[in-house]
PDB file of C-alpha atoms and ligand atoms in Angstrom:
ATOM      1  CA  MET A  23       0.000   0.000   0.000  1.00 76.00           C
ATOM      2  CA  SER A  24       1.522   3.269  -1.007  1.00 95.00           C
ATOM      3  CA  LEU A  25       0.196   6.705  -1.680  1.00 98.00           C
ATOM      4  CA  PHE A  26       2.370   9.452  -3.154  1.00 98.00           C
ATOM      5  CA  ILE A  27       1.194  13.022  -3.591  1.00 98.00           C
ATOM      6  CA  ILE A  28       2.327  15.802  -5.887  1.00 98.00           C
ATOM      7  CA  GLU A  29       1.399  19.246  -4.588  1.00 97.00           C
ATOM      8  CA  GLY A  30       2.107  22.738  -5.876  1.00 96.00           C
ATOM      9  CA  ILE A  31       0.241  25.857  -6.898  1.00 95.00           C
ATOM     10  CA  ASP A  32      -1.625  26.203 -10.203  1.00 93.00           C
ATOM     11  CA  GLY A  33       0.631  25.643 -13.192  1.00 93.00           C
ATOM     12  CA  SER A  34       3.556  24.317 -11.143  1.00 96.00           C
ATOM     13  CA  GLY A  35       3.769  21.127 -13.219  1.00 97.00           C
ATOM     14  CA  LYS A  36       1.845  18.581 -11.129  1.00 98.00           C
ATOM     15  CA  SER A  37       0.011  16.890 -13.994  1.00 97.00           C
ATOM     16  CA  THR A  38       3.216  16.747 -16.037  1.00 97.00           C
ATOM     17  CA  GLN A  39       5.068  15.022 -13.196  1.00 98.00           C
ATOM     18  CA  ILE A  40       2.236  12.583 -12.461  1.00 98.00           C
ATOM     19  CA  ALA A  41       2.265  11.507 -16.129  1.00 98.00           C
ATOM     20  CA  LEU A  42       6.056  11.016 -16.181  1.00 98.00           C
ATOM     21  CA  LEU A  43       6.040   9.056 -12.919  1.00 98.00           C
ATOM     22  CA  SER A  44       3.152   6.857 -13.901  1.00 98.00           C
ATOM     23  CA  GLU A  45       4.776   5.956 -17.215  1.00 98.00           C
ATOM     24  CA  ARG A  46       8.175   5.244 -15.648  1.00 98.00           C
ATOM     25  CA  LEU A  47       6.882   3.114 -12.772  1.00 97.00           C
ATOM     26  CA  GLN A  48       4.575   1.140 -15.059  1.00 97.00           C
ATOM     27  CA  SER A  49       7.394   0.492 -17.498  1.00 98.00           C
ATOM     28  CA  GLU A  50       9.263  -1.038 -14.558  1.00 96.00           C
ATOM     29  CA  GLY A  51       6.365  -3.370 -13.882  1.00 96.00           C
ATOM     30  CA  PHE A  52       4.708  -1.598 -10.968  1.00 96.00           C
ATOM     31  CA  ASP A  53       0.938  -1.512 -10.711  1.00 97.00           C
ATOM     32  CA  VAL A  54       0.065   2.179 -10.702  1.00 98.00           C
ATOM     33  CA  LYS A  55      -3.177   4.103 -10.402  1.00 98.00           C
ATOM     34  CA  THR A  56      -3.326   7.872 -10.786  1.00 98.00           C
ATOM     35  CA  VAL A  57      -5.971  10.080  -9.221  1.00 98.00           C
ATOM     36  CA  LYS A  58      -6.585  13.810  -9.358  1.00 98.00           C
ATOM     37  CA  PHE A  59      -8.274  16.379  -7.162  1.00 98.00           C
ATOM     38  CA  PRO A  60     -10.700  17.998  -7.596  1.00 98.00           C
ATOM     39  CA  ASN A  61     -12.175  15.009  -9.394  1.00 98.00           C
ATOM     40  CA  TYR A  62     -14.008  17.055 -12.014  1.00 97.00           C
ATOM     41  CA  SER A  63     -15.228  13.936 -13.803  1.00 97.00           C
ATOM     42  CA  ASP A  64     -17.565  13.008 -10.903  1.00 98.00           C
ATOM     43  CA  ARG A  65     -20.582  14.759  -9.357  1.00 98.00           C
ATOM     44  CA  SER A  66     -18.653  14.665  -6.083  1.00 98.00           C
ATOM     45  CA  SER A  67     -16.856  17.821  -7.240  1.00 98.00           C
ATOM     46  CA  GLU A  68     -20.093  19.814  -7.780  1.00 98.00           C
ATOM     47  CA  PRO A  69     -19.803  22.025  -4.634  1.00 98.00           C
ATOM     48  CA  VAL A  70     -16.116  22.658  -5.455  1.00 98.00           C
ATOM     49  CA  LYS A  71     -17.112  23.723  -8.964  1.00 98.00           C
ATOM     50  CA  MET A  72     -19.783  26.060  -7.578  1.00 98.00           C
ATOM     51  CA  TYR A  73     -17.126  27.648  -5.388  1.00 97.00           C
ATOM     52  CA  LEU A  74     -14.480  27.906  -8.136  1.00 97.00           C
ATOM     53  CA  GLU A  75     -16.968  29.288 -10.638  1.00 97.00           C
ATOM     54  CA  GLY A  76     -17.812  32.082  -8.187  1.00 97.00           C
ATOM     55  CA  GLU A  77     -21.375  31.060  -7.258  1.00 98.00           C
ATOM     56  CA  LEU A  78     -20.579  31.623  -3.585  1.00 98.00           C
ATOM     57  CA  GLY A  79     -18.771  34.900  -4.245  1.00 96.00           C
ATOM     58  CA  ALA A  80     -16.099  36.139  -6.656  1.00 95.00           C
ATOM     59  CA  ASP A  81     -13.468  36.719  -3.972  1.00 95.00           C
ATOM     60  CA  PRO A  82     -12.125  33.390  -2.673  1.00 95.00           C
ATOM     61  CA  SER A  83     -10.960  34.975   0.606  1.00 93.00           C
ATOM     62  CA  ALA A  84     -14.561  35.883   1.430  1.00 94.00           C
ATOM     63  CA  VAL A  85     -15.840  32.293   1.243  1.00 97.00           C
ATOM     64  CA  ASN A  86     -15.579  30.388   4.552  1.00 98.00           C
ATOM     65  CA  ALA A  87     -12.382  28.321   4.639  1.00 98.00           C
ATOM     66  CA  TYR A  88     -13.867  25.508   6.739  1.00 98.00           C
ATOM     67  CA  ALA A  89     -16.953  25.154   4.544  1.00 98.00           C
ATOM     68  CA  VAL A  90     -14.877  25.015   1.352  1.00 98.00           C
ATOM     69  CA  SER A  91     -12.424  22.571   2.959  1.00 98.00           C
ATOM     70  CA  ALA A  92     -15.371  20.274   3.617  1.00 98.00           C
ATOM     71  CA  PHE A  93     -16.383  20.435  -0.078  1.00 98.00           C
ATOM     72  CA  TYR A  94     -12.902  19.273  -1.147  1.00 98.00           C
ATOM     73  CA  ALA A  95     -12.744  16.631   1.585  1.00 98.00           C
ATOM     74  CA  VAL A  96     -16.057  15.125   0.461  1.00 98.00           C
ATOM     75  CA  ASP A  97     -14.758  14.948  -3.123  1.00 98.00           C
ATOM     76  CA  ARG A  98     -11.670  13.081  -1.876  1.00 98.00           C
ATOM     77  CA  PHE A  99     -13.689  10.670   0.247  1.00 98.00           C
ATOM     78  CA  ILE A 100     -16.018   9.795  -2.645  1.00 98.00           C
ATOM     79  CA  SER A 101     -13.104   9.325  -5.022  1.00 98.00           C
ATOM     80  CA  TYR A 102     -11.448   7.020  -2.479  1.00 98.00           C
ATOM     81  CA  LYS A 103     -14.549   4.871  -2.022  1.00 98.00           C
ATOM     82  CA  LYS A 104     -15.401   4.662  -5.717  1.00 98.00           C
ATOM     83  CA  LEU A 105     -12.061   4.683  -7.478  1.00 98.00           C
ATOM     84  CA  TRP A 106      -9.090   3.547  -5.438  1.00 98.00           C
ATOM     85  CA  GLU A 107      -9.867   2.003  -2.036  1.00 98.00           C
ATOM     86  CA  LYS A 108      -9.500  -1.557  -3.353  1.00 98.00           C
ATOM     87  CA  GLU A 109      -6.437  -0.776  -5.451  1.00 97.00           C
ATOM     88  CA  TYR A 110      -4.771   0.913  -2.509  1.00 97.00           C
ATOM     89  CA  ALA A 111      -5.542  -2.018  -0.204  1.00 97.00           C
ATOM     90  CA  SER A 112      -4.275  -4.532  -2.757  1.00 97.00           C
ATOM     91  CA  GLY A 113      -0.873  -2.847  -2.877  1.00 95.00           C
ATOM     92  CA  LYS A 114      -1.032  -0.715  -5.999  1.00 97.00           C
ATOM     93  CA  ILE A 115       0.971   2.477  -6.067  1.00 98.00           C
ATOM     94  CA  ILE A 116      -1.465   5.385  -5.959  1.00 98.00           C
ATOM     95  CA  LEU A 117      -0.171   8.681  -7.415  1.00 98.00           C
ATOM     96  CA  SER A 118      -2.330  11.648  -6.538  1.00 98.00           C
ATOM     97  CA  ASP A 119      -2.368  15.066  -8.211  1.00 98.00           C
ATOM     98  CA  ARG A 120      -3.129  17.221  -5.106  1.00 98.00           C
ATOM     99  CA  TYR A 121      -4.552  15.945  -1.806  1.00 98.00           C
ATOM    100  CA  THR A 122      -5.487  17.092   1.699  1.00 97.00           C
ATOM    101  CA  MET A 123      -2.686  19.650   1.974  1.00 95.00           C
ATOM    102  CA  SER A 124      -4.086  21.596  -0.978  1.00 96.00           C
ATOM    103  CA  ASN A 125      -6.815  22.545   1.490  1.00 96.00           C
ATOM    104  CA  TYR A 126      -4.205  24.072   3.728  1.00 94.00           C
ATOM    105  CA  VAL A 127      -2.610  25.985   0.857  1.00 94.00           C
ATOM    106  CA  TYR A 128      -5.819  27.403  -0.599  1.00 95.00           C
ATOM    107  CA  GLN A 129      -8.074  27.579   2.476  1.00 95.00           C
ATOM    108  CA  GLY A 130      -5.588  27.895   5.339  1.00 93.00           C
ATOM    109  CA  SER A 131      -4.110  30.910   3.531  1.00 93.00           C
ATOM    110  CA  LYS A 132      -7.439  32.715   4.090  1.00 95.00           C
ATOM    111  CA  LEU A 133      -7.022  32.528   7.865  1.00 95.00           C
ATOM    112  CA  LYS A 134      -4.973  34.739  10.130  1.00 94.00           C
ATOM    113  CA  PRO A 135      -1.568  33.149  10.848  1.00 91.00           C
ATOM    114  CA  GLU A 136      -2.517  32.632  14.510  1.00 94.00           C
ATOM    115  CA  ASP A 137      -5.625  30.638  13.489  1.00 95.00           C
ATOM    116  CA  ARG A 138      -3.801  28.251  11.153  1.00 94.00           C
ATOM    117  CA  LYS A 139      -2.577  25.780  13.758  1.00 93.00           C
ATOM    118  CA  ALA A 140      -6.131  25.052  14.906  1.00 96.00           C
ATOM    119  CA  TYR A 141      -7.201  24.789  11.266  1.00 96.00           C
ATOM    120  CA  ILE A 142      -4.588  22.198  10.361  1.00 95.00           C
ATOM    121  CA  GLU A 143      -5.365  20.110  13.424  1.00 96.00           C
ATOM    122  CA  TRP A 144      -9.023  20.187  12.440  1.00 97.00           C
ATOM    123  CA  LEU A 145      -8.171  19.315   8.824  1.00 97.00           C
ATOM    124  CA  TYR A 146      -6.023  16.284   9.688  1.00 96.00           C
ATOM    125  CA  ASP A 147      -8.625  14.997  12.116  1.00 98.00           C
ATOM    126  CA  PHE A 148     -11.480  15.582   9.656  1.00 98.00           C
ATOM    127  CA  GLU A 149      -9.946  13.910   6.585  1.00 98.00           C
ATOM    128  CA  PHE A 150      -7.611  11.267   8.046  1.00 98.00           C
ATOM    129  CA  GLY A 151      -9.287  10.725  11.418  1.00 98.00           C
ATOM    130  CA  LYS A 152     -13.040  11.073  10.992  1.00 98.00           C
ATOM    131  CA  MET A 153     -13.441  10.402   7.248  1.00 98.00           C
ATOM    132  CA  GLY A 154     -10.626   7.891   7.262  1.00 98.00           C
ATOM    133  CA  ILE A 155      -9.004   8.512   3.893  1.00 98.00           C
ATOM    134  CA  PRO A 156      -5.413   7.208   3.778  1.00 98.00           C
ATOM    135  CA  GLN A 157      -2.472   9.296   4.891  1.00 97.00           C
ATOM    136  CA  PRO A 158       0.196   9.805   2.225  1.00 97.00           C
ATOM    137  CA  ASP A 159       3.518   7.935   2.379  1.00 96.00           C
ATOM    138  CA  ARG A 160       5.291  10.935   0.881  1.00 97.00           C
ATOM    139  CA  THR A 161       4.213  14.308  -0.366  1.00 97.00           C
ATOM    140  CA  PHE A 162       6.296  16.149  -2.961  1.00 97.00           C
ATOM    141  CA  TYR A 163       5.907  19.890  -3.106  1.00 97.00           C
ATOM    142  CA  LEU A 164       6.818  21.490  -6.428  1.00 97.00           C
ATOM    143  CA  ASP A 165       8.313  24.783  -5.401  1.00 97.00           C
ATOM    144  CA  VAL A 166       7.552  27.111  -8.311  1.00 96.00           C
ATOM    145  CA  PRO A 167       7.173  30.796  -7.430  1.00 95.00           C
ATOM    146  CA  PRO A 168       3.951  32.371  -8.795  1.00 94.00           C
ATOM    147  CA  ASP A 169       5.848  34.541 -11.292  1.00 93.00           C
ATOM    148  CA  TYR A 170       6.846  31.333 -13.072  1.00 93.00           C
ATOM    149  CA  SER A 171       3.694  29.272 -12.554  1.00 92.00           C
ATOM    150  CA  ILE A 172       1.479  32.072 -13.897  1.00 88.00           C
ATOM    151  CA  ARG A 173       3.245  31.854 -17.254  1.00 87.00           C
ATOM    152  CA  GLN A 174       2.406  28.144 -17.411  1.00 84.00           C
ATOM    153  CA  VAL A 175      -1.262  28.820 -16.605  1.00 84.00           C
ATOM    154  CA  GLU A 176      -1.352  31.527 -19.305  1.00 85.00           C
ATOM    155  CA  LYS A 177      -0.144  28.991 -21.879  1.00 83.00           C
ATOM    156  CA  ARG A 178      -3.266  26.972 -21.225  1.00 83.00           C
ATOM    157  CA  TYR A 179      -5.819  29.780 -21.448  1.00 83.00           C
ATOM    158  CA  GLN A 180      -4.122  31.710 -24.264  1.00 82.00           C
ATOM    159  CA  GLY A 181      -5.405  35.069 -23.062  1.00 80.00           C
ATOM    160  CA  ASP A 182      -9.008  34.009 -22.408  1.00 86.00           C
ATOM    161  CA  GLU A 183      -9.542  35.355 -18.851  1.00 85.00           C
ATOM    162  CA  SER A 184     -13.137  34.116 -18.721  1.00 86.00           C
ATOM    163  CA  LYS A 185     -11.972  30.494 -18.548  1.00 88.00           C
ATOM    164  CA  LYS A 186     -10.006  31.004 -15.332  1.00 91.00           C
ATOM    165  CA  ASP A 187     -11.503  29.980 -11.996  1.00 92.00           C
ATOM    166  CA  ILE A 188     -11.696  32.396  -9.034  1.00 91.00           C
ATOM    167  CA  HIS A 189      -8.322  31.217  -7.712  1.00 92.00           C
ATOM    168  CA  GLU A 190      -6.534  31.602 -11.035  1.00 89.00           C
ATOM    169  CA  GLN A 191      -7.959  35.097 -11.616  1.00 88.00           C
ATOM    170  CA  ASN A 192      -6.577  36.450  -8.355  1.00 89.00           C
ATOM    171  CA  LEU A 193      -2.824  37.073  -8.286  1.00 90.00           C
ATOM    172  CA  ASP A 194      -2.674  38.415  -4.714  1.00 92.00           C
ATOM    173  CA  TYR A 195      -4.452  35.329  -3.525  1.00 92.00           C
ATOM    174  CA  LEU A 196      -2.068  33.090  -5.512  1.00 93.00           C
ATOM    175  CA  HIS A 197       0.900  34.764  -3.830  1.00 94.00           C
ATOM    176  CA  ARG A 198      -0.627  34.161  -0.393  1.00 94.00           C
ATOM    177  CA  CYS A 199      -1.242  30.514  -1.306  1.00 94.00           C
ATOM    178  CA  TYR A 200       2.382  30.149  -2.382  1.00 95.00           C
ATOM    179  CA  GLN A 201       3.509  31.559   0.980  1.00 93.00           C
ATOM    180  CA  ALA A 202       1.192  29.204   2.862  1.00 92.00           C
ATOM    181  CA  GLY A 203       2.596  26.313   0.817  1.00 93.00           C
ATOM    182  CA  GLN A 204       6.197  27.202   1.618  1.00 92.00           C
ATOM    183  CA  GLU A 205       5.432  27.337   5.334  1.00 89.00           C
ATOM    184  CA  VAL A 206       3.343  24.251   5.719  1.00 90.00           C
ATOM    185  CA  PHE A 207       5.174  21.818   3.476  1.00 90.00           C
ATOM    186  CA  SER A 208       8.581  22.487   4.952  1.00 84.00           C
ATOM    187  CA  ALA A 209       7.052  22.154   8.434  1.00 85.00           C
ATOM    188  CA  THR A 210       5.252  18.868   7.769  1.00 88.00           C
ATOM    189  CA  GLY A 211       8.091  16.849   6.278  1.00 88.00           C
ATOM    190  CA  ALA A 212       7.073  17.093   2.623  1.00 94.00           C
ATOM    191  CA  VAL A 213       9.888  16.697   0.118  1.00 96.00           C
ATOM    192  CA  MET A 214      10.541  20.147  -1.281  1.00 96.00           C
ATOM    193  CA  ILE A 215      11.355  20.024  -4.990  1.00 97.00           C
ATOM    194  CA  GLU A 216      13.101  23.172  -6.056  1.00 97.00           C
ATOM    195  CA  CYS A 217      11.958  23.603  -9.663  1.00 97.00           C
ATOM    196  CA  VAL A 218      13.572  26.946 -10.468  1.00 97.00           C
ATOM    197  CA  ARG A 219      17.349  27.319 -10.509  1.00 96.00           C
ATOM    198  CA  ASN A 220      19.328  30.385 -11.531  1.00 95.00           C
ATOM    199  CA  GLY A 221      16.138  32.110 -12.556  1.00 94.00           C
ATOM    200  CA  LYS A 222      15.064  29.297 -14.870  1.00 94.00           C
ATOM    201  CA  MET A 223      12.470  26.565 -14.626  1.00 95.00           C
ATOM    202  CA  LEU A 224      14.183  23.169 -14.766  1.00 97.00           C
ATOM    203  CA  PRO A 225      13.069  20.872 -17.580  1.00 98.00           C
ATOM    204  CA  PRO A 226      10.291  18.407 -16.625  1.00 98.00           C
ATOM    205  CA  GLU A 227      12.707  15.449 -16.933  1.00 98.00           C
ATOM    206  CA  ALA A 228      15.126  16.925 -14.370  1.00 98.00           C
ATOM    207  CA  ILE A 229      12.308  17.497 -11.887  1.00 98.00           C
ATOM    208  CA  HIS A 230      11.063  13.987 -12.585  1.00 98.00           C
ATOM    209  CA  GLU A 231      14.468  12.457 -11.726  1.00 98.00           C
ATOM    210  CA  MET A 232      14.421  14.047  -8.262  1.00 98.00           C
ATOM    211  CA  ILE A 233      10.937  12.774  -7.475  1.00 98.00           C
ATOM    212  CA  TYR A 234      11.503   9.353  -9.019  1.00 98.00           C
ATOM    213  CA  ASN A 235      14.725   8.727  -7.079  1.00 97.00           C
ATOM    214  CA  HIS A 236      12.983   9.537  -3.845  1.00 97.00           C
ATOM    215  CA  ILE A 237      10.001   7.298  -4.582  1.00 97.00           C
ATOM    216  CA  LYS A 238      12.293   4.421  -5.542  1.00 95.00           C
ATOM    217  CA  GLN A 239      14.017   4.708  -2.168  1.00 94.00           C
ATOM    218  CA  VAL A 240      10.682   4.537  -0.372  1.00 94.00           C
ATOM    219  CA  ILE A 241       9.477   1.568  -2.443  1.00 92.00           C
ATOM    220  CA  ASP A 242      12.760  -0.341  -2.054  1.00 90.00           C
ATOM    221  CA  GLY A 243      12.557   0.292   1.699  1.00 84.00           C
TER     222      GLY A 243
HETATM  223  N1  ATP B 313       9.392  21.977 -15.873  1.00 75.33           N
HETATM  224  C1  ATP B 313       8.674  22.596 -16.807  1.00 75.33           C
HETATM  225  N2  ATP B 313       9.229  23.485 -17.637  1.00 75.33           N
HETATM  226  C2  ATP B 313       8.492  24.101 -18.592  1.00 75.33           C
HETATM  227  N3  ATP B 313       7.175  23.905 -18.784  1.00 75.33           N
HETATM  228  C3  ATP B 313       6.567  23.033 -17.980  1.00 75.33           C
HETATM  229  C4  ATP B 313       7.277  22.334 -16.949  1.00 75.33           C
HETATM  230  N4  ATP B 313       6.394  21.532 -16.300  1.00 75.33           N
HETATM  231  C5  ATP B 313       5.203  21.726 -16.888  1.00 75.33           C
HETATM  232  N5  ATP B 313       5.294  22.605 -17.906  1.00 75.33           N
HETATM  233  C6  ATP B 313       4.206  23.111 -18.752  1.00 75.33           C
HETATM  234  O1  ATP B 313       3.493  24.055 -17.961  1.00 75.33           O
HETATM  235  C7  ATP B 313       2.087  23.902 -18.123  1.00 75.33           C
HETATM  236  C8  ATP B 313       1.454  23.574 -16.765  1.00 75.33           C
HETATM  237  O2  ATP B 313       1.905  22.298 -16.323  1.00 75.33           O
HETATM  238  P1  ATP B 313       0.909  21.287 -15.590  1.00 75.33           P
HETATM  239  O3  ATP B 313      -0.397  21.250 -16.324  1.00 75.33           O
HETATM  240  O4  ATP B 313       1.631  20.008 -15.413  1.00 75.33           O
HETATM  241  O5  ATP B 313       0.730  22.052 -14.197  1.00 75.33           O
HETATM  242  P2  ATP B 313      -0.299  21.736 -13.023  1.00 75.33           P
HETATM  243  O6  ATP B 313       0.427  21.970 -11.770  1.00 75.33           O
HETATM  244  O7  ATP B 313      -0.908  20.403 -13.241  1.00 75.33           O
HETATM  245  O8  ATP B 313      -1.382  22.881 -13.234  1.00 75.33           O
HETATM  246  P3  ATP B 313      -2.879  22.917 -12.617  1.00 75.33           P
HETATM  247  O9  ATP B 313      -2.761  23.109 -11.159  1.00 75.33           O
HETATM  248  O10 ATP B 313      -3.459  24.134 -13.250  1.00 75.33           O
HETATM  249  O11 ATP B 313      -3.524  21.629 -13.020  1.00 75.33           O
HETATM  250  C9  ATP B 313       1.901  22.836 -19.176  1.00 75.33           C
HETATM  251  O12 ATP B 313       1.769  23.488 -20.407  1.00 75.33           O
HETATM  252  C10 ATP B 313       3.200  22.038 -19.125  1.00 75.33           C
HETATM  253  O13 ATP B 313       3.502  21.428 -20.324  1.00 75.33           O
HETATM  254 MG1   MG B 314      -2.887  19.839 -13.466  1.00 75.33          MG
END
């Protein structure tokens, strides 16, 4: 049973790394299942979509962090029950594009710094304790400062602002999320993957090597 998570802000390269890892591990004969959050392909993500499309307000900071965290947690629980509980139990390697800590990055960042400790205790207890979804074996945090990740997001939308969700439209908020990510991942033992060196984004393959080597060590015990 193993569960590996790739975290990082929008456009940091999570999906790219999940694809590279999945291909590499499968080519070595491992049984791999990839999952992604939010799980837009299921109705379980409906409340998350309502939030991201601005139905609860256009400013993410004004929408209750605990309520929104519950939306994302429910989506994860349903995905677990429907898509990967059996695979996880049978020993497959589960690779997840975002997980519980994305709640901290995007929702915890809305809270005052002094309220964040209580929030994270609540979050861990809610998702891992009460709901009982599995705890990750390792979390990899793609450290890509917003000035770089924004360019990657722009590539996707090609100037069409209307397609962006309420997080992607808000640069101040993105910067606060990045800060929250830096703080929490280094404090919780995530593996920090430095993706920008000498002012340049490393190529996907170089980032992949760092993550892959670490995962191999965990798998080989
Ligand atoms: N290391 C890299 N160097 C240059 N471009 C990259 C790198 N990694 C990913 N990209 C490109 O940047 C864009 C965003 O990458 P990707 O979709 O993997 O990010 P993401 O973290 O999954 O984003 P989102 O959170 O929005 O899903 C894609 O066009 C991808 O090809
Ligand atoms: Mg992605």
